[in-house]
Amino acid sequence: MSELSAGWVLPVDGPPIENGRVVWEDGRIVEVGPGRAARHLDDAVILPGFVNAHSHLEYAVYAGFGDGLPFARWLLVHMERKARIGLPEMEAIARLGAAECLTAGITTVGDCSFTGVSAPACAELGLRAIVYLEVFSRDGFGLERFEENRPRVDAVANGLVRLGVSPHAPYTVGLDLYREAYDLGLPVATHLNESRDELDWLADGTGPWQPFGDALPKPLGRSGIRALAAEGLLRPGLVAAHCVVVDAEEVALLAEHDVAVVHCPRSNSLLGCGTAPLAELRAAGLRVAVGTDSPASTPSFDMFEEMRTAVYLARARERNPEALGAEEALALATIGGARALGLEGEIGTLTPGKRADLTVLSLAGSPYHPVEDPAAAVVFGGSPERVLETVVDGVTRYRQGEDAWHEVRSTASAARARLLAP
Ligand SMILES: [Zn+2]
Protein backbone atom coordinates (compact mmCIF):
# COMPACT_ATOMS: atom_id res chain seq x y z
CA MET A 1 0.00 0.00 0.00
CA SER A 2 1.21 3.55 -0.79
CA GLU A 3 -0.13 6.84 0.42
CA LEU A 4 0.58 10.50 0.06
CA SER A 5 -1.00 13.63 1.49
CA ALA A 6 -0.79 17.29 0.59
CA GLY A 7 -2.18 20.72 1.39
CA TRP A 8 -4.75 20.10 -1.33
CA VAL A 9 -6.14 17.15 -3.23
CA LEU A 10 -8.05 17.89 -6.43
CA PRO A 11 -10.01 14.74 -7.31
CA VAL A 12 -11.68 16.53 -10.30
CA ASP A 13 -14.84 14.41 -9.89
CA GLY A 14 -15.64 16.22 -6.62
CA PRO A 15 -14.76 19.35 -4.66
CA PRO A 16 -11.13 20.09 -3.67
CA ILE A 17 -10.06 18.54 -0.37
CA GLU A 18 -7.94 20.67 1.95
CA ASN A 19 -5.27 18.58 3.68
CA GLY A 20 -6.22 15.53 1.70
CA ARG A 21 -4.76 12.07 1.29
CA VAL A 22 -4.67 9.56 -1.55
CA VAL A 23 -4.09 5.85 -0.87
CA TRP A 24 -3.37 3.25 -3.56
CA GLU A 25 -2.63 -0.44 -3.69
CA ASP A 26 -1.64 -2.73 -6.56
CA GLY A 27 -1.85 0.19 -8.97
CA ARG A 28 -5.41 1.10 -7.99
CA ILE A 29 -6.70 4.01 -5.91
CA VAL A 30 -8.38 2.74 -2.74
CA GLU A 31 -9.04 5.92 -0.79
CA VAL A 32 -9.33 9.67 -1.39
CA GLY A 33 -10.29 12.01 1.42
CA PRO A 34 -9.11 14.21 4.26
CA GLY A 35 -6.14 12.84 6.18
CA ARG A 36 -2.43 12.94 6.70
CA ALA A 37 0.03 10.35 5.42
CA ALA A 38 3.54 9.63 6.68
CA ARG A 39 4.73 11.57 3.63
CA HIS A 40 2.93 14.94 3.62
CA LEU A 41 3.62 17.83 1.25
CA ASP A 42 2.20 20.95 2.76
CA ASP A 43 2.57 23.38 -0.16
CA ALA A 44 1.55 20.93 -2.83
CA VAL A 45 -1.51 19.71 -4.74
CA ILE A 46 -2.23 16.11 -5.71
CA LEU A 47 -4.26 15.86 -8.90
CA PRO A 48 -5.09 13.24 -11.52
CA GLY A 49 -2.29 12.75 -14.04
CA PHE A 50 -2.81 14.76 -17.23
CA VAL A 51 -4.15 13.05 -20.32
CA ASN A 52 -2.39 14.46 -23.36
CA ALA A 53 -4.93 13.29 -25.89
CA HIS A 54 -2.99 14.23 -29.02
CA SER A 55 0.77 13.93 -29.22
CA HIS A 56 3.52 12.84 -31.58
CA LEU A 57 6.33 11.69 -29.27
CA GLU A 58 8.48 10.88 -32.29
CA TYR A 59 8.89 14.62 -32.95
CA ALA A 60 10.12 15.54 -29.47
CA VAL A 61 13.30 17.18 -30.79
CA TYR A 62 11.71 18.94 -33.79
CA ALA A 63 11.30 22.23 -31.93
CA GLY A 64 11.42 25.28 -34.17
CA PHE A 65 11.64 23.39 -37.48
CA GLY A 66 10.00 25.55 -40.11
CA ASP A 67 8.64 28.04 -37.59
CA GLY A 68 6.67 30.77 -39.29
CA LEU A 69 6.21 28.91 -42.58
CA PRO A 70 2.75 28.35 -44.08
CA PHE A 71 1.29 24.95 -43.10
CA ALA A 72 2.01 23.01 -46.30
CA ARG A 73 5.65 24.20 -46.47
CA TRP A 74 6.06 23.65 -42.73
CA LEU A 75 4.98 20.02 -43.17
CA LEU A 76 7.43 19.53 -46.02
CA VAL A 77 10.37 20.68 -43.85
CA HIS A 78 9.46 17.92 -41.40
CA MET A 79 9.07 15.24 -44.02
CA GLU A 80 12.40 16.14 -45.59
CA ARG A 81 14.30 16.17 -42.29
CA LYS A 82 12.62 13.02 -40.98
CA ALA A 83 14.04 11.13 -43.95
CA ARG A 84 17.57 11.78 -42.59
CA ILE A 85 17.22 9.51 -39.55
CA GLY A 86 16.56 5.82 -39.00
CA LEU A 87 14.45 3.84 -36.57
CA PRO A 88 16.89 3.75 -33.62
CA GLU A 89 17.07 7.54 -33.68
CA MET A 90 13.30 7.84 -33.97
CA GLU A 91 12.94 5.62 -30.94
CA ALA A 92 15.51 7.66 -29.01
CA ILE A 93 13.49 10.79 -29.78
CA ALA A 94 10.23 9.13 -28.71
CA ARG A 95 11.87 8.07 -25.46
CA LEU A 96 12.75 11.69 -24.76
CA GLY A 97 9.16 12.65 -25.59
CA ALA A 98 7.86 10.12 -23.05
CA ALA A 99 10.33 11.40 -20.43
CA GLU A 100 9.26 14.98 -21.01
CA CYS A 101 5.60 14.04 -20.68
CA LEU A 102 6.24 12.36 -17.33
CA THR A 103 8.29 15.37 -16.20
CA ALA A 104 5.32 17.58 -17.02
CA GLY A 105 2.86 15.47 -15.00
CA ILE A 106 1.34 13.74 -18.03
CA THR A 107 0.44 10.12 -17.29
CA THR A 108 -1.39 9.16 -20.51
CA VAL A 109 -0.89 10.04 -24.15
CA GLY A 110 -2.97 9.45 -27.24
CA ASP A 111 0.02 9.27 -29.54
CA CYS A 112 -0.13 9.29 -33.33
CA SER A 113 2.97 7.40 -34.34
CA PHE A 114 4.56 7.29 -37.79
CA THR A 115 6.56 4.12 -37.10
CA GLY A 116 5.23 2.74 -33.80
CA VAL A 117 8.47 3.43 -31.91
CA SER A 118 6.59 5.42 -29.30
CA ALA A 119 5.18 2.09 -28.04
CA PRO A 120 8.50 0.68 -26.77
CA ALA A 121 9.42 4.18 -25.56
CA CYS A 122 6.25 4.46 -23.46
CA ALA A 123 6.52 0.89 -22.21
CA GLU A 124 10.11 1.43 -21.12
CA LEU A 125 9.44 4.67 -19.26
CA GLY A 126 6.04 3.64 -17.91
CA LEU A 127 3.84 6.18 -19.67
CA ARG A 128 0.27 5.04 -20.35
CA ALA A 129 -0.49 5.28 -24.05
CA ILE A 130 -2.75 4.48 -26.91
CA VAL A 131 -0.33 4.34 -29.84
CA TYR A 132 -2.26 5.07 -33.03
CA LEU A 133 -0.20 3.83 -35.98
CA GLU A 134 -0.44 6.37 -38.78
CA VAL A 135 -1.54 5.39 -42.27
CA PHE A 136 -1.60 7.47 -45.46
CA SER A 137 -2.90 6.84 -48.95
CA ARG A 138 0.56 7.32 -50.44
CA ASP A 139 1.95 4.16 -51.98
CA GLY A 140 3.44 1.94 -49.32
CA PHE A 141 1.97 3.95 -46.44
CA GLY A 142 -1.42 2.29 -46.18
CA LEU A 143 -2.59 -0.71 -44.19
CA GLU A 144 0.40 -2.79 -45.33
CA ARG A 145 2.54 -0.27 -43.50
CA PHE A 146 0.25 -0.59 -40.47
CA GLU A 147 0.86 -4.36 -40.47
CA GLU A 148 4.59 -3.75 -40.84
CA ASN A 149 4.73 -1.39 -37.84
CA ARG A 150 2.23 -3.25 -35.72
CA PRO A 151 4.72 -5.73 -34.18
CA ARG A 152 6.51 -2.81 -32.48
CA VAL A 153 3.35 -2.09 -30.54
CA ASP A 154 2.22 -5.69 -30.10
CA ALA A 155 5.60 -6.61 -28.61
CA VAL A 156 5.04 -4.30 -25.64
CA ALA A 157 1.23 -4.04 -25.53
CA ASN A 158 -0.24 -4.58 -22.09
CA GLY A 159 -2.61 -2.68 -19.81
CA LEU A 160 -0.39 0.39 -20.12
CA VAL A 161 0.36 0.55 -23.85
CA ARG A 162 -2.37 -0.20 -26.37
CA LEU A 163 -2.67 -0.30 -30.12
CA GLY A 164 -4.74 2.05 -32.24
CA VAL A 165 -4.78 3.21 -35.85
CA SER A 166 -4.66 6.72 -37.30
CA PRO A 167 -5.70 7.47 -40.85
CA HIS A 168 -3.81 10.78 -40.93
CA ALA A 169 -6.41 13.18 -42.38
CA PRO A 170 -9.01 13.31 -45.17
CA TYR A 171 -6.65 15.28 -47.44
CA THR A 172 -3.92 12.61 -47.17
CA VAL A 173 -6.04 9.49 -46.77
CA GLY A 174 -8.75 8.17 -49.07
CA LEU A 175 -12.14 7.34 -47.58
CA ASP A 176 -11.63 3.64 -48.32
CA LEU A 177 -8.63 3.59 -46.05
CA TYR A 178 -10.71 5.16 -43.27
CA ARG A 179 -13.19 2.31 -43.72
CA GLU A 180 -10.45 -0.31 -43.59
CA ALA A 181 -8.98 1.33 -40.49
CA TYR A 182 -12.35 1.09 -38.70
CA ASP A 183 -12.61 -2.55 -39.76
CA LEU A 184 -9.55 -3.33 -37.64
CA GLY A 185 -11.76 -2.82 -34.58
CA LEU A 186 -9.13 -0.67 -32.84
CA PRO A 187 -9.27 2.84 -31.36
CA VAL A 188 -9.09 5.34 -34.27
CA ALA A 189 -7.60 8.84 -34.29
CA THR A 190 -7.34 11.39 -37.09
CA HIS A 191 -6.75 15.06 -37.87
CA LEU A 192 -9.86 16.97 -39.01
CA ASN A 193 -10.39 20.50 -40.36
CA GLU A 194 -7.06 21.75 -39.04
CA SER A 195 -6.29 24.43 -41.63
CA ARG A 196 -7.92 26.56 -44.28
CA ASP A 197 -5.23 25.29 -46.71
CA GLU A 198 -6.36 21.68 -46.47
CA LEU A 199 -10.01 22.69 -46.85
CA ASP A 200 -9.21 24.64 -50.02
CA TRP A 201 -7.52 21.56 -51.44
CA LEU A 202 -10.38 19.27 -50.39
CA ALA A 203 -13.01 21.64 -51.84
CA ASP A 204 -11.63 22.03 -55.36
CA GLY A 205 -7.93 21.18 -55.49
CA THR A 206 -6.76 24.77 -55.07
CA GLY A 207 -4.61 26.56 -52.49
CA PRO A 208 -1.11 25.90 -51.15
CA TRP A 209 -1.51 22.11 -51.39
CA GLN A 210 -2.03 22.25 -55.15
CA PRO A 211 1.67 21.81 -56.07
CA PHE A 212 1.73 18.58 -54.01
CA GLY A 213 -1.52 17.27 -55.44
CA ASP A 214 0.12 14.28 -57.14
CA ALA A 215 0.93 12.80 -53.73
CA LEU A 216 -2.60 13.35 -52.37
CA PRO A 217 -5.93 11.60 -52.95
CA LYS A 218 -8.38 13.41 -55.20
CA PRO A 219 -10.22 16.40 -53.69
CA LEU A 220 -13.52 15.37 -52.12
CA GLY A 221 -15.51 18.46 -53.12
CA ARG A 222 -16.25 19.21 -49.47
CA SER A 223 -14.62 19.34 -46.04
CA GLY A 224 -13.19 16.28 -44.33
CA ILE A 225 -15.91 16.31 -41.70
CA ARG A 226 -18.72 16.49 -44.28
CA ALA A 227 -17.13 13.81 -46.47
CA LEU A 228 -16.62 11.40 -43.58
CA ALA A 229 -20.16 12.02 -42.32
CA ALA A 230 -21.66 11.36 -45.75
CA GLU A 231 -19.87 7.99 -45.94
CA GLY A 232 -20.78 6.87 -42.42
CA LEU A 233 -17.18 7.33 -41.32
CA LEU A 234 -17.78 9.65 -38.38
CA ARG A 235 -18.19 7.19 -35.52
CA PRO A 236 -18.21 7.36 -31.71
CA GLY A 237 -14.81 5.64 -31.47
CA LEU A 238 -13.13 8.40 -33.47
CA VAL A 239 -10.78 10.88 -31.80
CA ALA A 240 -10.39 13.96 -34.01
CA ALA A 241 -7.57 16.39 -33.39
CA HIS A 242 -8.01 20.12 -34.13
CA CYS A 243 -11.45 20.84 -35.69
CA VAL A 244 -10.33 24.46 -36.01
CA VAL A 245 -11.99 25.58 -39.23
CA VAL A 246 -15.52 24.32 -38.63
CA ASP A 247 -18.98 25.77 -39.17
CA ALA A 248 -22.10 25.16 -37.11
CA GLU A 249 -23.25 22.32 -39.36
CA GLU A 250 -19.92 20.52 -38.98
CA VAL A 251 -20.01 20.90 -35.20
CA ALA A 252 -23.52 19.40 -35.28
CA LEU A 253 -22.26 16.47 -37.40
CA LEU A 254 -19.46 15.77 -34.93
CA ALA A 255 -21.92 15.88 -32.05
CA GLU A 256 -24.49 13.72 -33.81
CA HIS A 257 -21.89 10.98 -34.29
CA ASP A 258 -20.32 11.45 -30.85
CA VAL A 259 -16.83 12.07 -32.23
CA ALA A 260 -14.34 13.18 -29.55
CA VAL A 261 -12.39 16.36 -30.32
CA VAL A 262 -8.87 17.12 -29.13
CA HIS A 263 -8.29 20.83 -28.80
CA CYS A 264 -4.65 21.81 -29.49
CA PRO A 265 -4.69 25.58 -28.93
CA ARG A 266 -0.93 26.22 -28.95
CA SER A 267 -0.24 24.17 -32.07
CA ASN A 268 -3.15 25.69 -33.97
CA SER A 269 -2.23 29.25 -33.11
CA LEU A 270 1.52 28.87 -33.72
CA LEU A 271 0.87 27.37 -37.16
CA GLY A 272 -1.47 30.24 -37.91
CA CYS A 273 -4.39 27.84 -38.43
CA GLY A 274 -6.68 29.70 -36.02
CA THR A 275 -8.30 28.36 -32.90
CA ALA A 276 -11.14 25.90 -32.49
CA PRO A 277 -14.52 27.26 -31.36
CA LEU A 278 -14.18 25.60 -27.97
CA ALA A 279 -17.35 27.15 -26.54
CA GLU A 280 -19.43 25.84 -29.46
CA LEU A 281 -17.85 22.39 -29.30
CA ARG A 282 -18.60 22.13 -25.61
CA ALA A 283 -22.09 23.59 -25.95
CA ALA A 284 -22.84 20.93 -28.58
CA GLY A 285 -22.15 18.31 -25.92
CA LEU A 286 -19.01 16.97 -27.58
CA ARG A 287 -16.37 15.12 -25.60
CA VAL A 288 -13.49 17.59 -25.71
CA ALA A 289 -9.91 16.88 -24.63
CA VAL A 290 -6.69 18.86 -24.73
CA GLY A 291 -3.49 17.88 -26.55
CA THR A 292 -0.05 19.40 -26.91
CA ASP A 293 0.42 18.01 -30.44
CA SER A 294 4.17 17.79 -31.08
CA PRO A 295 7.12 20.09 -30.44
CA ALA A 296 7.28 20.38 -34.21
CA SER A 297 4.51 22.94 -33.84
CA THR A 298 4.31 23.52 -30.07
CA PRO A 299 7.41 24.19 -27.99
CA SER A 300 6.81 21.53 -25.35
CA PHE A 301 4.75 18.67 -23.88
CA ASP A 302 3.52 21.15 -21.26
CA MET A 303 -0.13 20.69 -20.31
CA PHE A 304 -0.03 23.69 -17.97
CA GLU A 305 0.79 25.99 -20.90
CA GLU A 306 -1.77 24.14 -22.98
CA MET A 307 -4.52 24.66 -20.38
CA ARG A 308 -3.62 28.33 -19.99
CA THR A 309 -3.63 28.86 -23.74
CA ALA A 310 -7.03 27.16 -23.93
CA VAL A 311 -8.31 29.62 -21.34
CA TYR A 312 -6.73 32.70 -23.01
CA LEU A 313 -8.01 31.84 -26.46
CA ALA A 314 -11.50 30.79 -25.35
CA ARG A 315 -11.95 34.03 -23.40
CA ALA A 316 -10.48 36.15 -26.20
CA ARG A 317 -12.52 34.45 -28.91
CA GLU A 318 -15.77 34.75 -26.96
CA ARG A 319 -14.88 38.14 -25.41
CA ASN A 320 -16.15 36.61 -22.23
CA PRO A 321 -14.21 35.83 -19.01
CA GLU A 322 -16.66 33.01 -18.31
CA ALA A 323 -15.88 31.20 -21.58
CA LEU A 324 -13.52 28.77 -19.83
CA GLY A 325 -12.67 28.63 -16.12
CA ALA A 326 -9.61 27.09 -14.49
CA GLU A 327 -11.63 24.22 -13.08
CA GLU A 328 -13.11 23.50 -16.51
CA ALA A 329 -9.69 23.65 -18.17
CA LEU A 330 -8.33 21.19 -15.63
CA ALA A 331 -11.27 18.87 -16.30
CA LEU A 332 -10.61 18.99 -20.05
CA ALA A 333 -6.95 18.06 -19.44
CA THR A 334 -7.80 15.10 -17.19
CA ILE A 335 -11.24 13.46 -17.34
CA GLY A 336 -11.94 15.15 -20.70
CA GLY A 337 -8.93 13.38 -22.18
CA ALA A 338 -9.90 10.11 -20.54
CA ARG A 339 -13.42 10.31 -22.02
CA ALA A 340 -12.08 11.16 -25.46
CA LEU A 341 -9.79 8.13 -25.42
CA GLY A 342 -12.50 5.86 -23.97
CA LEU A 343 -10.54 5.37 -20.73
CA GLU A 344 -12.82 7.23 -18.31
CA GLY A 345 -13.56 4.05 -16.37
CA GLU A 346 -9.86 3.68 -15.56
CA ILE A 347 -8.29 7.13 -15.33
CA GLY A 348 -8.97 10.89 -15.41
CA THR A 349 -10.09 11.47 -11.81
CA LEU A 350 -8.83 10.53 -8.36
CA THR A 351 -11.57 8.03 -7.63
CA PRO A 352 -11.33 4.82 -5.62
CA GLY A 353 -11.32 1.92 -8.05
CA LYS A 354 -9.53 3.81 -10.84
CA ARG A 355 -5.87 3.28 -11.72
CA ALA A 356 -3.45 5.29 -9.59
CA ASP A 357 -2.29 7.89 -12.13
CA LEU A 358 -1.42 11.07 -10.26
CA THR A 359 0.61 14.22 -10.41
CA VAL A 360 2.02 16.10 -7.44
CA LEU A 361 2.55 19.80 -8.00
CA SER A 362 4.39 22.20 -5.70
CA LEU A 363 2.88 25.63 -5.18
CA ALA A 364 5.63 26.81 -2.83
CA GLY A 365 6.65 30.36 -3.67
CA SER A 366 3.97 30.58 -6.35
CA PRO A 367 1.88 33.78 -6.65
CA TYR A 368 -1.10 31.50 -6.00
CA HIS A 369 0.16 30.42 -2.57
CA PRO A 370 -1.43 30.53 0.02
CA VAL A 371 -4.11 28.91 -2.03
CA GLU A 372 -7.51 30.49 -2.51
CA ASP A 373 -8.70 28.43 -5.48
CA PRO A 374 -6.60 25.27 -5.99
CA ALA A 375 -7.74 24.75 -9.62
CA ALA A 376 -6.69 28.31 -10.53
CA ALA A 377 -3.39 27.76 -8.69
CA VAL A 378 -2.71 24.63 -10.77
CA VAL A 379 -3.82 26.00 -14.14
CA PHE A 380 -2.37 29.52 -13.90
CA GLY A 381 0.53 28.89 -11.50
CA GLY A 382 1.61 25.37 -12.58
CA SER A 383 4.58 24.41 -14.72
CA PRO A 384 6.63 21.26 -15.38
CA GLU A 385 9.35 22.70 -13.09
CA ARG A 386 6.83 22.54 -10.25
CA VAL A 387 5.97 18.86 -10.77
CA LEU A 388 7.38 16.97 -7.81
CA GLU A 389 6.27 13.50 -8.73
CA THR A 390 4.37 11.61 -11.42
CA VAL A 391 2.80 8.26 -10.61
CA VAL A 392 1.46 5.94 -13.33
CA ASP A 393 -0.44 2.81 -12.44
CA GLY A 394 0.75 3.14 -8.85
CA VAL A 395 4.44 3.37 -9.77
CA THR A 396 6.47 6.57 -9.36
CA ARG A 397 7.85 7.19 -12.83
CA TYR A 398 9.28 10.64 -12.19
CA ARG A 399 10.48 12.34 -9.05
CA GLN A 400 12.03 15.80 -9.12
CA GLY A 401 15.75 15.74 -8.41
CA GLU A 402 16.13 12.07 -9.35
CA ASP A 403 16.52 12.56 -13.07
CA ALA A 404 17.71 9.23 -14.41
CA TRP A 405 17.33 10.20 -18.06
CA HIS A 406 20.76 11.60 -18.97
CA GLU A 407 21.30 8.90 -21.56
CA VAL A 408 17.82 9.47 -22.99
CA ARG A 409 18.57 13.18 -23.39
CA SER A 410 22.00 12.81 -24.98
CA THR A 411 20.88 10.18 -27.51
CA ALA A 412 17.90 12.31 -28.52
CA SER A 413 20.11 15.36 -28.82
CA ALA A 414 22.45 13.47 -31.17
CA ALA A 415 19.41 12.54 -33.26
CA ARG A 416 18.42 16.21 -33.49
CA ALA A 417 21.93 17.05 -34.72
CA ARG A 418 21.41 14.51 -37.53
CA LEU A 419 18.03 16.07 -38.38
CA LEU A 420 19.67 19.48 -38.66
CA ALA A 421 22.56 18.24 -40.81
CA PRO A 422 22.16 19.47 -44.39
ZN1 LIG B 1 -1.11 15.75 -34.95
Tab-separated table of C-alpha atoms and ligand atoms in Angstrom, residues 54-56 112 134 168 190-191 194 241-242 264 267 293-294, ligand 1:
chain	number	residue	atom	x	y	z
A	54	HIS	CA	-2.988	14.228	-29.016
A	55	SER	CA	0.772	13.933	-29.222
A	56	HIS	CA	3.524	12.839	-31.584
A	112	CYS	CA	-0.131	9.292	-33.328
A	134	GLU	CA	-0.443	6.365	-38.780
A	168	HIS	CA	-3.806	10.776	-40.928
A	190	THR	CA	-7.337	11.387	-37.086
A	191	HIS	CA	-6.750	15.063	-37.872
A	194	GLU	CA	-7.061	21.747	-39.039
A	241	ALA	CA	-7.574	16.390	-33.395
A	242	HIS	CA	-8.006	20.123	-34.125
A	264	CYS	CA	-4.653	21.810	-29.492
A	267	SER	CA	-0.238	24.170	-32.072
A	293	ASP	CA	0.419	18.014	-30.435
A	294	SER	CA	4.174	17.788	-31.081
B	1	ZN	ZN	-1.109	15.747	-34.950
